[in-house]
Amino acid sequence: GVYTLIAKYNLEYPEFYTKLYQLFTPELLHVKFRARFFHLSDIFLSSTHLPAYLVAAFIKRLSRLLLTAPSCTVPMAVRFIHNLIHRHPSLVKMIDSPNTDLAEDPFDPNEKDPAKCGAIDSSLWERS
């Protein structure tokens, strides 16, 4: 409902994507409504006009969560990540990045703000 108001009627909802980002927690991957959540999140993040740093934050956070996720959630989450990278080709650099030093990963998994988490400068080493 809120997204429809934002997308179609220009309702301003401050921090919408920040709040959505904060919902991506380990608990999310264990709830029964996770398929619906991923479907709606895919819709929310479907615009190609979103900044790359924002989409990169969602990709990196979910990739990090998949390290400890139940195996039944992995295919759905990988499809979600694939869709985001497909819509934002500039983020392919996260996959092809030579920066795989875990000690120097600029991503801060504890940061609540996707703009400040450093995901855009990170790589997807978790996929290895």
mmCIF file of C-alpha atoms in Angstrom:
data_model
loop_
_atom_site.group_PDB
_atom_site.id
_atom_site.type_symbol
_atom_site.label_atom_id
_atom_site.label_comp_id
_atom_site.label_asym_id
_atom_site.label_seq_id
_atom_site.Cartn_x
_atom_site.Cartn_y
_atom_site.Cartn_z
ATOM 1 C CA GLY A 1 0.000 0.000 0.000
ATOM 2 C CA VAL A 2 2.684 2.512 0.997
ATOM 3 C CA TYR A 3 4.765 1.737 -2.094
ATOM 4 C CA THR A 4 1.761 2.337 -4.367
ATOM 5 C CA LEU A 5 1.233 5.724 -2.758
ATOM 6 C CA ILE A 6 4.921 6.542 -3.205
ATOM 7 C CA ALA A 7 5.168 5.311 -6.806
ATOM 8 C CA LYS A 8 1.857 6.463 -8.240
ATOM 9 C CA TYR A 9 0.870 9.453 -6.152
ATOM 10 C CA ASN A 10 4.261 10.918 -5.218
ATOM 11 C CA LEU A 11 3.769 10.467 -1.499
ATOM 12 C CA GLU A 12 6.956 11.338 0.300
ATOM 13 C CA TYR A 13 7.889 8.678 2.817
ATOM 14 C CA PRO A 14 11.196 9.624 4.387
ATOM 15 C CA GLU A 15 13.764 6.903 4.768
ATOM 16 C CA PHE A 16 11.653 4.251 2.973
ATOM 17 C CA TYR A 17 14.658 2.401 1.563
ATOM 18 C CA THR A 18 16.616 2.775 4.791
ATOM 19 C CA LYS A 19 13.784 1.139 6.695
ATOM 20 C CA LEU A 20 13.460 -1.595 4.078
ATOM 21 C CA TYR A 21 17.222 -2.199 4.307
ATOM 22 C CA GLN A 22 16.940 -2.621 8.068
ATOM 23 C CA LEU A 23 14.367 -5.401 7.573
ATOM 24 C CA PHE A 24 17.010 -7.582 5.910
ATOM 25 C CA THR A 25 18.042 -9.514 9.020
ATOM 26 C CA PRO A 26 18.937 -13.158 9.697
ATOM 27 C CA GLU A 27 15.433 -13.701 11.089
ATOM 28 C CA LEU A 28 13.926 -12.769 7.721
ATOM 29 C CA LEU A 29 15.364 -15.900 6.153
ATOM 30 C CA HIS A 30 13.502 -18.119 8.628
ATOM 31 C CA VAL A 31 9.963 -16.721 8.460
ATOM 32 C CA LYS A 32 7.190 -18.291 6.429
ATOM 33 C CA PHE A 33 6.365 -15.093 4.497
ATOM 34 C CA ARG A 34 9.890 -14.648 3.102
ATOM 35 C CA ALA A 35 8.794 -15.399 -0.494
ATOM 36 C CA ARG A 36 6.254 -12.571 -0.342
ATOM 37 C CA PHE A 37 8.829 -10.282 1.240
ATOM 38 C CA PHE A 38 11.348 -10.960 -1.541
ATOM 39 C CA HIS A 39 8.660 -10.451 -4.182
ATOM 40 C CA LEU A 40 7.663 -7.077 -2.742
ATOM 41 C CA SER A 41 11.285 -6.043 -2.213
ATOM 42 C CA ASP A 42 11.989 -6.901 -5.846
ATOM 43 C CA ILE A 43 9.150 -4.577 -6.859
ATOM 44 C CA PHE A 44 10.405 -1.811 -4.559
ATOM 45 C CA LEU A 45 13.906 -2.082 -6.001
ATOM 46 C CA SER A 46 12.831 -2.529 -9.630
ATOM 47 C CA SER A 47 13.395 1.071 -10.688
ATOM 48 C CA THR A 48 16.529 1.583 -12.749
ATOM 49 C CA HIS A 49 16.592 5.151 -11.396
ATOM 50 C CA LEU A 50 17.667 4.064 -7.921
ATOM 51 C CA PRO A 51 21.246 4.986 -7.083
ATOM 52 C CA ALA A 52 23.787 2.192 -7.494
ATOM 53 C CA TYR A 53 25.036 2.550 -3.914
ATOM 54 C CA LEU A 54 21.523 1.807 -2.620
ATOM 55 C CA VAL A 55 21.045 -1.341 -4.687
ATOM 56 C CA ALA A 56 24.606 -2.457 -3.888
ATOM 57 C CA ALA A 57 23.783 -2.181 -0.181
ATOM 58 C CA PHE A 58 20.838 -4.569 -0.542
ATOM 59 C CA ILE A 59 22.891 -7.008 -2.624
ATOM 60 C CA LYS A 60 25.795 -7.030 -0.183
ATOM 61 C CA ARG A 61 23.625 -7.300 2.914
ATOM 62 C CA LEU A 62 21.677 -10.228 1.505
ATOM 63 C CA SER A 63 24.874 -11.909 0.303
ATOM 64 C CA ARG A 64 26.270 -11.669 3.798
ATOM 65 C CA LEU A 65 23.046 -13.080 5.269
ATOM 66 C CA LEU A 66 23.204 -16.052 2.898
ATOM 67 C CA LEU A 67 26.371 -17.273 4.594
ATOM 68 C CA THR A 68 24.239 -18.568 7.472
ATOM 69 C CA ALA A 69 20.882 -18.968 5.740
ATOM 70 C CA PRO A 70 18.867 -22.169 5.508
ATOM 71 C CA SER A 71 19.525 -23.931 2.226
ATOM 72 C CA CYS A 72 15.894 -23.635 1.117
ATOM 73 C CA THR A 73 16.179 -19.817 0.972
ATOM 74 C CA VAL A 74 19.362 -19.655 -1.091
ATOM 75 C CA PRO A 75 17.831 -20.122 -4.600
ATOM 76 C CA MET A 76 15.212 -17.433 -3.990
ATOM 77 C CA ALA A 77 17.774 -14.986 -2.635
ATOM 78 C CA VAL A 78 20.249 -15.648 -5.451
ATOM 79 C CA ARG A 79 17.496 -14.939 -8.008
ATOM 80 C CA PHE A 80 16.725 -11.715 -6.172
ATOM 81 C CA ILE A 81 20.398 -10.677 -6.281
ATOM 82 C CA HIS A 82 20.613 -11.658 -9.953
ATOM 83 C CA ASN A 83 17.589 -9.487 -10.787
ATOM 84 C CA LEU A 84 19.128 -6.496 -9.024
ATOM 85 C CA ILE A 85 22.464 -6.862 -10.828
ATOM 86 C CA HIS A 86 20.675 -7.400 -14.139
ATOM 87 C CA ARG A 87 18.759 -4.119 -13.697
ATOM 88 C CA HIS A 88 21.897 -2.275 -12.595
ATOM 89 C CA PRO A 89 24.748 -3.467 -14.857
ATOM 90 C CA SER A 90 27.207 -1.089 -13.194
ATOM 91 C CA LEU A 91 27.113 -3.422 -10.181
ATOM 92 C CA VAL A 92 28.698 -6.298 -12.115
ATOM 93 C CA LYS A 93 31.959 -4.875 -10.802
ATOM 94 C CA MET A 94 30.992 -6.300 -7.400
ATOM 95 C CA ILE A 95 31.244 -9.800 -8.887
ATOM 96 C CA ASP A 96 34.368 -9.218 -10.961
ATOM 97 C CA SER A 97 36.199 -7.206 -8.333
ATOM 98 C CA PRO A 98 39.757 -8.332 -7.605
ATOM 99 C CA ASN A 99 39.310 -7.040 -4.026
ATOM 100 C CA THR A 100 38.728 -10.268 -2.109
ATOM 101 C CA ASP A 101 40.738 -9.485 1.002
ATOM 102 C CA LEU A 102 38.262 -10.097 3.809
ATOM 103 C CA ALA A 103 40.253 -8.033 6.272
ATOM 104 C CA GLU A 104 39.904 -4.968 4.049
ATOM 105 C CA ASP A 105 36.252 -5.331 3.022
ATOM 106 C CA PRO A 106 34.824 -1.786 3.197
ATOM 107 C CA PHE A 107 31.301 -3.093 3.869
ATOM 108 C CA ASP A 108 30.025 -2.433 7.389
ATOM 109 C CA PRO A 109 27.305 -5.014 8.155
ATOM 110 C CA ASN A 110 26.275 -3.157 11.329
ATOM 111 C CA GLU A 111 25.543 0.139 9.566
ATOM 112 C CA LYS A 112 21.806 0.885 9.470
ATOM 113 C CA ASP A 113 22.010 3.393 6.607
ATOM 114 C CA PRO A 114 22.561 1.873 3.136
ATOM 115 C CA ALA A 115 24.253 5.073 1.989
ATOM 116 C CA LYS A 116 26.977 4.721 4.622
ATOM 117 C CA CYS A 117 27.594 0.949 4.651
ATOM 118 C CA GLY A 118 30.297 0.973 1.952
ATOM 119 C CA ALA A 119 28.767 -1.800 -0.167
ATOM 120 C CA ILE A 120 29.431 -0.036 -3.473
ATOM 121 C CA ASP A 121 33.193 -0.322 -2.840
ATOM 122 C CA SER A 122 33.017 -3.951 -1.783
ATOM 123 C CA SER A 123 33.025 -7.218 -3.696
ATOM 124 C CA LEU A 124 30.736 -10.213 -3.508
ATOM 125 C CA TRP A 125 33.347 -12.539 -2.026
ATOM 126 C CA GLU A 126 30.480 -14.374 -0.279
ATOM 127 C CA ARG A 127 29.502 -16.038 -3.554
ATOM 128 C CA SER A 128 32.731 -18.078 -3.581
#
